[in-house]
Coordinates of C-alpha atoms (C1' of nucleotides) in Angstrom, one line a residue:
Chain A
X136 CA -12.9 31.2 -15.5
X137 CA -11.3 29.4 -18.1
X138 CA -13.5 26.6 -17.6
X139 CA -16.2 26.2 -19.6
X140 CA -14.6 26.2 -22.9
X141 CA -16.6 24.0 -25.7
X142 CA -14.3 21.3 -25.6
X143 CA -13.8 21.1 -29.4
X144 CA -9.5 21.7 -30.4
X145 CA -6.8 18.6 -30.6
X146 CA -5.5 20.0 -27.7
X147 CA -7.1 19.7 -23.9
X148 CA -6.2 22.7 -22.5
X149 CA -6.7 21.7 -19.0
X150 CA -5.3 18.1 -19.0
X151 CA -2.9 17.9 -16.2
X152 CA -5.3 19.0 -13.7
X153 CA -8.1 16.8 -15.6
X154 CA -6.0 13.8 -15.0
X155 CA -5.6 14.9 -11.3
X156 CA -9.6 15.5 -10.5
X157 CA -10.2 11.7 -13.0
X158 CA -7.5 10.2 -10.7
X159 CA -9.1 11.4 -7.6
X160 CA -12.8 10.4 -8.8
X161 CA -11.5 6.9 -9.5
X162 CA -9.6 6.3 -6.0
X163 CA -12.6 7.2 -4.3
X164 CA -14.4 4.9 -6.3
X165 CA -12.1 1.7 -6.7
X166 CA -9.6 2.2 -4.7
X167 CA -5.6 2.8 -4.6
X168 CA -5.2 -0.6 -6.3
X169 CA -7.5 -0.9 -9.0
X170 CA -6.4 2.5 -9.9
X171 CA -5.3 2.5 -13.9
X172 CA -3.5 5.2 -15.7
X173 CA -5.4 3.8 -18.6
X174 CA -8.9 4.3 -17.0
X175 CA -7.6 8.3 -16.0
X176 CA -7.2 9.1 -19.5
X177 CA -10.3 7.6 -20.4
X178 CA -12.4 9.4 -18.1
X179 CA -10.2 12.6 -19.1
X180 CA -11.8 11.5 -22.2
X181 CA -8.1 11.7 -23.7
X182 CA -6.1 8.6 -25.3
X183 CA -4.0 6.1 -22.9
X184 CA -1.0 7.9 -23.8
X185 CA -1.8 11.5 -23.1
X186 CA -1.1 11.3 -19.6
X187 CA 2.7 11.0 -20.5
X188 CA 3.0 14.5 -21.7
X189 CA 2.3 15.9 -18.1
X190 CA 3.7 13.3 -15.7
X191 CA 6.8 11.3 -16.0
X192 CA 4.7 8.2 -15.1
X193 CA 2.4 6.4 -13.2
X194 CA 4.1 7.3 -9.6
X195 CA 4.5 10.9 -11.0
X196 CA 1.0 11.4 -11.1
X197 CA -0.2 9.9 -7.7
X198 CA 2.8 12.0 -6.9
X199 CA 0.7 14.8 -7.8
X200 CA -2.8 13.5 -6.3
X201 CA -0.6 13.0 -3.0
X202 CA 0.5 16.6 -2.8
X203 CA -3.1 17.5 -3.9
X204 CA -4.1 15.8 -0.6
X205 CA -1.8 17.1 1.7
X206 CA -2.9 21.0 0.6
X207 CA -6.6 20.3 1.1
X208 CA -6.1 18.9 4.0
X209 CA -4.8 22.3 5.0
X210 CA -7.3 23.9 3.6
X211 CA -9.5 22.1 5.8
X212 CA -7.3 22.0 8.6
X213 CA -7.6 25.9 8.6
X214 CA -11.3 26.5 8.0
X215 CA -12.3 24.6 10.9
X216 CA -9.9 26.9 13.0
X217 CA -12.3 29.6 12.6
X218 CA -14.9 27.2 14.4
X219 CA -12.9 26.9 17.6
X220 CA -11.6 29.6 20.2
X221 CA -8.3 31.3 19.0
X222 CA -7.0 29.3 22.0
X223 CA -4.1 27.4 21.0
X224 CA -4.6 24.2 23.4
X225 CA -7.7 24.5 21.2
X226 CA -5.7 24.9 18.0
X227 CA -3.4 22.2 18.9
X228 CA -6.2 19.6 19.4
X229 CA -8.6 20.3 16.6
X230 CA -5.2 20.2 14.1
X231 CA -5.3 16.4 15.4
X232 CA -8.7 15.5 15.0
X233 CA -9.0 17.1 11.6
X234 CA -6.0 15.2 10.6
X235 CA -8.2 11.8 11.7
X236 CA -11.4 13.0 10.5
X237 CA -9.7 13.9 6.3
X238 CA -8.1 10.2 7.1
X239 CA -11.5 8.7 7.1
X240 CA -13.5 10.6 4.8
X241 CA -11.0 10.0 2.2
X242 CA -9.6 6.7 3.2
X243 CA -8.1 6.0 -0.5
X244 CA -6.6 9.5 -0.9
X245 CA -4.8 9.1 2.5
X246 CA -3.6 6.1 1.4
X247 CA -2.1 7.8 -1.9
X248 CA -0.8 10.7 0.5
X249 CA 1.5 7.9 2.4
X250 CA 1.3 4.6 0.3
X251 CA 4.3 5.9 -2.1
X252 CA 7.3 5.1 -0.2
X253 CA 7.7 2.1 -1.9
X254 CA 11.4 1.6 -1.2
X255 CA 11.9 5.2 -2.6
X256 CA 15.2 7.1 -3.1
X257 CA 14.2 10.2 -1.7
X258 CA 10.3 12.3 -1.8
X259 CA 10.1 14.4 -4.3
X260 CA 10.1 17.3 -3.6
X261 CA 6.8 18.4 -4.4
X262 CA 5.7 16.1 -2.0
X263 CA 8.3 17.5 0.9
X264 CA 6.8 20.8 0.7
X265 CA 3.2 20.0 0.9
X266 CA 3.4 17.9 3.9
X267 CA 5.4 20.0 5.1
X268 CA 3.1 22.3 5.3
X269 CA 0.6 20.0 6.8
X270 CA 3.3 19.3 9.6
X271 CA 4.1 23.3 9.9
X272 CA 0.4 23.5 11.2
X273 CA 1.6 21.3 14.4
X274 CA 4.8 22.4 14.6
X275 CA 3.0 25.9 15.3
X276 CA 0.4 25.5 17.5
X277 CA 2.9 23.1 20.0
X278 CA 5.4 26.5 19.4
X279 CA 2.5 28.3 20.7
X280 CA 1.5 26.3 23.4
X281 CA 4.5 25.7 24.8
X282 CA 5.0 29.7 25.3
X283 CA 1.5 29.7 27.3
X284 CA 3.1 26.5 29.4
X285 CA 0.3 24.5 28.2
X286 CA 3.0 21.9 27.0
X287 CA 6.0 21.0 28.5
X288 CA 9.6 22.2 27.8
X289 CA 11.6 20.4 24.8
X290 CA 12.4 20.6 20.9
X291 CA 9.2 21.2 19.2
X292 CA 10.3 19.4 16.6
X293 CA 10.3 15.8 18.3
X294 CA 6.9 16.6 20.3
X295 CA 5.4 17.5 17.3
X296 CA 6.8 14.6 15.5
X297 CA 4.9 12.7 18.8
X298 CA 1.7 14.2 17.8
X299 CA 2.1 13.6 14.4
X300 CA 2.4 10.0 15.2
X301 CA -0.2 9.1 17.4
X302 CA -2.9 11.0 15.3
X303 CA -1.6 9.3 12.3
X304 CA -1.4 5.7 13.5
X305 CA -5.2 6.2 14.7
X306 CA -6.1 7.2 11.1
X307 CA -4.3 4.5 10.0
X308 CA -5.6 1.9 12.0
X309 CA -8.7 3.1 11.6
X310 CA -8.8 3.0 7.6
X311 CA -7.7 -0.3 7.5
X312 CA -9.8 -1.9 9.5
X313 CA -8.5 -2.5 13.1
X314 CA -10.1 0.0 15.0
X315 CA -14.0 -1.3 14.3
X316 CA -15.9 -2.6 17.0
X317 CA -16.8 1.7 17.7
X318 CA -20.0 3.1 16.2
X319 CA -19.1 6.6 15.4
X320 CA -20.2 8.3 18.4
X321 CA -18.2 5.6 19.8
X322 CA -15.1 6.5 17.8
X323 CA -15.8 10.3 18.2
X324 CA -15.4 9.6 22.1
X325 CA -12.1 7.6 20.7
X326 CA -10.4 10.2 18.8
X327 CA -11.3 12.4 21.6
X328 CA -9.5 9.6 24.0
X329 CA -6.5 10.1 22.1
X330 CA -6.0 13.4 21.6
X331 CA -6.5 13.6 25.8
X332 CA -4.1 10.8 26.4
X333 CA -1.4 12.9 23.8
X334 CA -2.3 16.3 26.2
X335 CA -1.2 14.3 29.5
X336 CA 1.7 13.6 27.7
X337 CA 2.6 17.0 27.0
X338 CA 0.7 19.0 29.0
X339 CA 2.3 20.8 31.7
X340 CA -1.0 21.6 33.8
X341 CA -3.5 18.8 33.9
Chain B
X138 CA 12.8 -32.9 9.2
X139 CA 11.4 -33.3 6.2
X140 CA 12.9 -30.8 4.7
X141 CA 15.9 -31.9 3.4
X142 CA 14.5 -33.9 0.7
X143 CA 16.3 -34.3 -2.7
X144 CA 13.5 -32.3 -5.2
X145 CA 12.8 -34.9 -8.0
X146 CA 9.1 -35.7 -7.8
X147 CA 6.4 -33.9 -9.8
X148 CA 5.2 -32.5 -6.6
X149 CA 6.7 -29.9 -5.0
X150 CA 5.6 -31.5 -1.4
X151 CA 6.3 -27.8 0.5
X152 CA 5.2 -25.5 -1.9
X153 CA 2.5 -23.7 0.3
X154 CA 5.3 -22.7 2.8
X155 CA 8.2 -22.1 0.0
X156 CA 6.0 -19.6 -2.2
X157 CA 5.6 -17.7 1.1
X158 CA 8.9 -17.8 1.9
X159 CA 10.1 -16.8 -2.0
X160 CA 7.8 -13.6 -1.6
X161 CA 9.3 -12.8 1.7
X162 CA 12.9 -12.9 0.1
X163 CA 11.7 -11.0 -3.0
X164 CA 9.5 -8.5 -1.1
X165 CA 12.5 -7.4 1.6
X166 CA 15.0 -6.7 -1.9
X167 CA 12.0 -5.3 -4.4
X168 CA 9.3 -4.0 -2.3
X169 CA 6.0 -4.9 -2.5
X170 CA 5.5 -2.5 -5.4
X171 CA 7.3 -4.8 -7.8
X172 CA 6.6 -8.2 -6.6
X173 CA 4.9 -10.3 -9.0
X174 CA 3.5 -13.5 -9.1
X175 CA 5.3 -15.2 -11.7
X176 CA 8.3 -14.1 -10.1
X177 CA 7.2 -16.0 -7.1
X178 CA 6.7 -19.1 -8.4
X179 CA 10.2 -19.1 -10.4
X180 CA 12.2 -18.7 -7.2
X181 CA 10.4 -21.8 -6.2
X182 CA 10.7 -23.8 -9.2
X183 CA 8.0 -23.6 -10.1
X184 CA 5.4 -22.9 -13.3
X185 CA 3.5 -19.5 -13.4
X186 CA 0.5 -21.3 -12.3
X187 CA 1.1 -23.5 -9.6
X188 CA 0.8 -21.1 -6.7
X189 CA -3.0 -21.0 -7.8
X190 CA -3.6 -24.8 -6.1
X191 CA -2.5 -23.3 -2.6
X192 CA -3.7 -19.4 -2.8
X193 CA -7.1 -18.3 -4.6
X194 CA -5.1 -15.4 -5.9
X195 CA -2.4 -13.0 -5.4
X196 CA -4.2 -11.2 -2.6
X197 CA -4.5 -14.4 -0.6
X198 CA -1.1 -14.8 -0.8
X199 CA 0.1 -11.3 0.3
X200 CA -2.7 -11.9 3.4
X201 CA -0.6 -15.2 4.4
X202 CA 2.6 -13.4 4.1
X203 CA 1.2 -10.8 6.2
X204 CA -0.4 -13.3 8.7
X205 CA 3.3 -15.0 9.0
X206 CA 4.5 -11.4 9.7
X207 CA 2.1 -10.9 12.7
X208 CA 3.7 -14.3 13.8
X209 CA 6.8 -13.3 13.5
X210 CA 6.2 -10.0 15.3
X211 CA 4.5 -11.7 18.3
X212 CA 7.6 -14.3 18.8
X213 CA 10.2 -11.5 18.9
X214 CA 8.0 -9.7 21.0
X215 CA 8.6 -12.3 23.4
X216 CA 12.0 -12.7 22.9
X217 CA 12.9 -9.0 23.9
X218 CA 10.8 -9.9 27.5
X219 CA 13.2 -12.6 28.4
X220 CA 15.7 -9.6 27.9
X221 CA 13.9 -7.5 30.3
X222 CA 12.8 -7.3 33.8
X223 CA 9.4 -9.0 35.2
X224 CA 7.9 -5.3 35.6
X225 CA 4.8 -4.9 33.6
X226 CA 5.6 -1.5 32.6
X227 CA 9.1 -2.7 31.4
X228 CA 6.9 -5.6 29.2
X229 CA 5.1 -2.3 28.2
X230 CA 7.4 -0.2 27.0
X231 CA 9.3 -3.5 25.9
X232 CA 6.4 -4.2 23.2
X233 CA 6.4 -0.9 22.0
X234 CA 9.6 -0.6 21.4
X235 CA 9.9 -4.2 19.6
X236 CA 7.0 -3.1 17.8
X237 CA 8.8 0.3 16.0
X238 CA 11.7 -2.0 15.5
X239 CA 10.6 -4.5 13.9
X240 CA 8.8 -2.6 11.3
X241 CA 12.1 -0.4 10.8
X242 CA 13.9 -4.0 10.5
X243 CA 11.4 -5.2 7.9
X244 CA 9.7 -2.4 5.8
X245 CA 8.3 -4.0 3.4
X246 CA 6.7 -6.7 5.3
X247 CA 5.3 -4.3 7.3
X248 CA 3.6 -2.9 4.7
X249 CA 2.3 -6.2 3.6
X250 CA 1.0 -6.4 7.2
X251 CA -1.3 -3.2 6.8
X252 CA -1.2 -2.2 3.4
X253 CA -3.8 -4.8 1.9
X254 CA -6.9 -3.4 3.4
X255 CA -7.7 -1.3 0.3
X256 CA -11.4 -1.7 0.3
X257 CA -11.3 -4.9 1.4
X258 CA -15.0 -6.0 2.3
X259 CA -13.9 -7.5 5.9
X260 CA -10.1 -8.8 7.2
X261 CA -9.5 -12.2 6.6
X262 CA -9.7 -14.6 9.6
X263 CA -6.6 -16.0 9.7
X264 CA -5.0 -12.3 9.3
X265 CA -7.8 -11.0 12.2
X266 CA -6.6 -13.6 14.4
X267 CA -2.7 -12.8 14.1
X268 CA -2.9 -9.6 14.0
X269 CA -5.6 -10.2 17.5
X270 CA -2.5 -12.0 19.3
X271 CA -0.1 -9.3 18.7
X272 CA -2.8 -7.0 19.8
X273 CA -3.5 -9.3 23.2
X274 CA 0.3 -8.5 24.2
X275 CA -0.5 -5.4 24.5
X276 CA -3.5 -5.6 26.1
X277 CA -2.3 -8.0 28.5
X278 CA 0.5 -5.6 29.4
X279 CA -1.7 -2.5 30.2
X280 CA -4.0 -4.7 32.4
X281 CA -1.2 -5.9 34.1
X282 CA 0.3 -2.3 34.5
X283 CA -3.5 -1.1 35.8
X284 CA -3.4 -3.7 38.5
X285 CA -0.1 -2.6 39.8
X286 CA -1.5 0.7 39.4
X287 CA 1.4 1.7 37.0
X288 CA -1.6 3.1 34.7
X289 CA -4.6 4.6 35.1
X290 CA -8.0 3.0 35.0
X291 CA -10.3 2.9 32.2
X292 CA -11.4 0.3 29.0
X293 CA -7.6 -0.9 28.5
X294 CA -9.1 -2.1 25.2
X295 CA -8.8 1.6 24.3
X296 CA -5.9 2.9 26.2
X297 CA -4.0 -0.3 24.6
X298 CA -6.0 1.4 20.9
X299 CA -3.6 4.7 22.3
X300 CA -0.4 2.7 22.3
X301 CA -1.0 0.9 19.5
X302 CA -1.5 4.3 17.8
X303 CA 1.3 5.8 19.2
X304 CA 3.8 3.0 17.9
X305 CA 2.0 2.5 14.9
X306 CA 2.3 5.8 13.4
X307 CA 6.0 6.5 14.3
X308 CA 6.9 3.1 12.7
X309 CA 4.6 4.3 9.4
X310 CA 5.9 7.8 9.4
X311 CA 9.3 6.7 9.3
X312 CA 9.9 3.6 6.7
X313 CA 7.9 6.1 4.6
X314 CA 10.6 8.7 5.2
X315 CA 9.0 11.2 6.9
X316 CA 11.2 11.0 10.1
X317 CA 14.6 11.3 8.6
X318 CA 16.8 14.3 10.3
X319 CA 18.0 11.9 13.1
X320 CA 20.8 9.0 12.8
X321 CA 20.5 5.9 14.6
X322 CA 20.8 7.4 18.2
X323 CA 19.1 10.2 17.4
X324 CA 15.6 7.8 17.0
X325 CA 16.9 5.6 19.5
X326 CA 16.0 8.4 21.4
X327 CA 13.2 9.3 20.1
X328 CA 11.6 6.2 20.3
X329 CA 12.0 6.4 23.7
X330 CA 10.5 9.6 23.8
X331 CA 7.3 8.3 22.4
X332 CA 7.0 5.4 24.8
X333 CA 7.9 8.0 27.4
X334 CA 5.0 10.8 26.5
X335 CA 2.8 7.7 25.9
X336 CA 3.5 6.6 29.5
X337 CA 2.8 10.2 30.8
X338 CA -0.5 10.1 29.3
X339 CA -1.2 6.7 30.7
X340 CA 0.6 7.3 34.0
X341 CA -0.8 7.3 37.7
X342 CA 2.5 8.3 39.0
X343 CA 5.7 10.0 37.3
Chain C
dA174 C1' -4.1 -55.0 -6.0
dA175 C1' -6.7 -52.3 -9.4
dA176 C1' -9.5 -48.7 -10.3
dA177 C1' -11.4 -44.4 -9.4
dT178 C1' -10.8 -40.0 -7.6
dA179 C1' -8.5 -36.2 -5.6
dA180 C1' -4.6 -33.3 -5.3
dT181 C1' -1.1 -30.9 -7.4
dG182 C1' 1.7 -29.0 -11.2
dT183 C1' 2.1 -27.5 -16.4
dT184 C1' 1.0 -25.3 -20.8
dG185 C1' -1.2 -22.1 -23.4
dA186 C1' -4.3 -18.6 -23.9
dC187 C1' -6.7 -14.0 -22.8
dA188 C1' -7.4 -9.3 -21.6
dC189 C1' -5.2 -5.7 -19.5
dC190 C1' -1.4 -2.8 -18.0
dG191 C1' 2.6 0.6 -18.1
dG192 C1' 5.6 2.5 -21.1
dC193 C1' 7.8 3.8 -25.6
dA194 C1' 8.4 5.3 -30.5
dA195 C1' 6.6 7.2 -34.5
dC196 C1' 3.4 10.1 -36.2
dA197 C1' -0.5 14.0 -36.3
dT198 C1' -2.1 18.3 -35.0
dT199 C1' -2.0 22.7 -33.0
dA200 C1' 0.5 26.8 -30.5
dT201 C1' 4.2 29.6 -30.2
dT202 C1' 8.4 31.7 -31.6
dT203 C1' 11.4 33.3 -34.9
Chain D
dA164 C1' 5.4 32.6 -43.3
dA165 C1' 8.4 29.2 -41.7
dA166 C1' 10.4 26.8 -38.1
dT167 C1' 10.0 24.9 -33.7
dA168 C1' 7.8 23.4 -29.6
dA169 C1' 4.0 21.5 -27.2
dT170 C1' 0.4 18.4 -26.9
dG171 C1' -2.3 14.4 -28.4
dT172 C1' -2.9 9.7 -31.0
dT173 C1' -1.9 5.1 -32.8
dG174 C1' 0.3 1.0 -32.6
dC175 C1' 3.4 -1.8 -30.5
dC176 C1' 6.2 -4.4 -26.7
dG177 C1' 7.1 -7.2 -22.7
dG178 C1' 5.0 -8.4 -18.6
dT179 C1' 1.1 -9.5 -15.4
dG180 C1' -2.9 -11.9 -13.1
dT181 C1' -6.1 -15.3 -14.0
dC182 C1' -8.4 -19.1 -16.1
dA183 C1' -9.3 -23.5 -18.7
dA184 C1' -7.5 -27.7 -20.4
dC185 C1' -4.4 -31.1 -19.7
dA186 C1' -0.5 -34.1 -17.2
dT187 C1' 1.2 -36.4 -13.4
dT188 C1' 1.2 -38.2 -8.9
dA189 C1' -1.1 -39.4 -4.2
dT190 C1' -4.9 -41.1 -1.9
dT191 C1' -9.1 -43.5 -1.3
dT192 C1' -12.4 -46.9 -2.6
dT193 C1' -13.6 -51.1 -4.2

DNA sequence: AAAATAATGTTGACACCGGCAACATTATTT
DNA sequence: AAATAATGTTGCCGGTGTCAACATTATTTT
């Protein structure tokens, strides 16, 4: 509720997460690659130095958009749970097709969420924990299926890693142009494709 | 054979290829992050300028570099068949796993490969039709597969969409460090795995 | 063969960018 | 009230992509 203070004093008050919401309106806008720490603090209406008092530096603050991804996709992940049975198969399948469908409403932001490697030492750790989290969601529902037998046997970790992969190189594809020649009912029946082909693959009972 | 000529005219006489192959060498030890231009054209001797005559800018370079990556991909591709038995499923898995390694062997071009679409209006045609032949390998693969009846019928267009997927992400997940726990067995393995639940899914018999 | 033209490479400039240091202003602690 | 910390600004630096103007060489035309 500290939000609608007359912005008047020196100082921001809110900057860091400014900077956040400007960098988010710009990659939406202009991309990943046009993207200017310049232009952020502009349009935090803040000089072109500002940004350095709140992130370390450019990465630092995609850093922070990426993490800002990964928990709304959670978010969303989660809300459309409660439009599906409790049913985990359920569970396990609408985790994946949310996971495509935040892809491709937000092509840009994904792109932060995963375009950062970039030859880097290690993730921060920031970053570890939110997708983690994200990951935890498929980790769970396999955990459950698996003790309903709806998927096979096996370390949850690597089938889930399996999941994660074949939901994530859809998106991918998708975002970058290869997967085209599918109106969108067309790629609905796609994503659907997948996520069926992935069941067979785990899936104990056809 | 005309390569081995002593360098002392004002013309460069190979420069199209050598810039290509200068941001190949300076993309595999900087990352594509860091590559510049300039730097470009000084491993190949030449001015800050030059590369203009032969690329319309820096993003037409980056797509050539990318097309010579799909190139590259396809001929080892083929290598690895020679090194494997006739079987079409064999070929299949064969690709896949070529695939996964190649991007493991060469991050960076990878990401050169896929990491240009960035609002890109439409894919370049040279870069559609590379990227189309390491596709048709693929494709040719699962149609083989279906008429041996190693996989199940249905569009192989998108079944070959699921493997690409499949092998697409893994490879993504892990240069950008998301798949990390396992040493080099450990994703020997689980590369296999993924062909292996991929082949379940698209499976007529176990 | 000479001249005209095209292709290819160089130099120098421009605006912009990320990042830093030095300084200004405001909050917080002592 | 004074000292200190936090936050924001200004001005600068080297580096970058790109362009225009110019230089040199190759190719085509006459």
């Amino acid at each position: 509720m500290a939000k609608k203070q007359i912005k008047k004093s020196y100082h921001h008050g809110h900057l860091r997460d400014a900077l956040i919401n400007a960098a988010l309106k710009l990659i939406e806008k202009k991309g990943v690659k046009g993207l200017t720490l310049r232009e952020i603090a502009k349009h935090a209406k803040v000089s072109h130095s500002a940004p350095y008092r709140h992130f370390k530096d450019k990465a630092d603050l995609l850093t922070a958009v990426a993490v800002e991804g990964f928990e709304t996709l959670v978010k969303e992940t989660h809300k459309r749970f409660e439009t599906v049975s409790g049913d985990p198969l359920s569970r396990f399948r609408e985790s994946g097709l949310a996971y495509i469908d935040f892809a491709i409403a937000h092509p840009s932001h994904f792109r932060v969420m995963f375009g950062l490697g970039e030859n880097r030492q290690q993730t921060p750790p920031a970053l570890k924990k939110a997708s983690g989290e994200s990951f935890r969601i498929l980790l769970d529902s396999i955990m459950a299926c698996q003790e309903k037998t709806y998927i096979k046997a096996g370390d949850p970790m690597e089938l889930a890693l399996c999941a994660w992969s074949i939901v994530h190189g859809f998106a991918t594809l998708y975002i970058e142009g290869y997967i085209k020649k599918y109106d969108y009912e067309g790629n609905q029946r796609l994503k659907e494709m997948i996520t069926d082909n992935l069941y067979l693959g785990l899936h104990i009972k056809p």
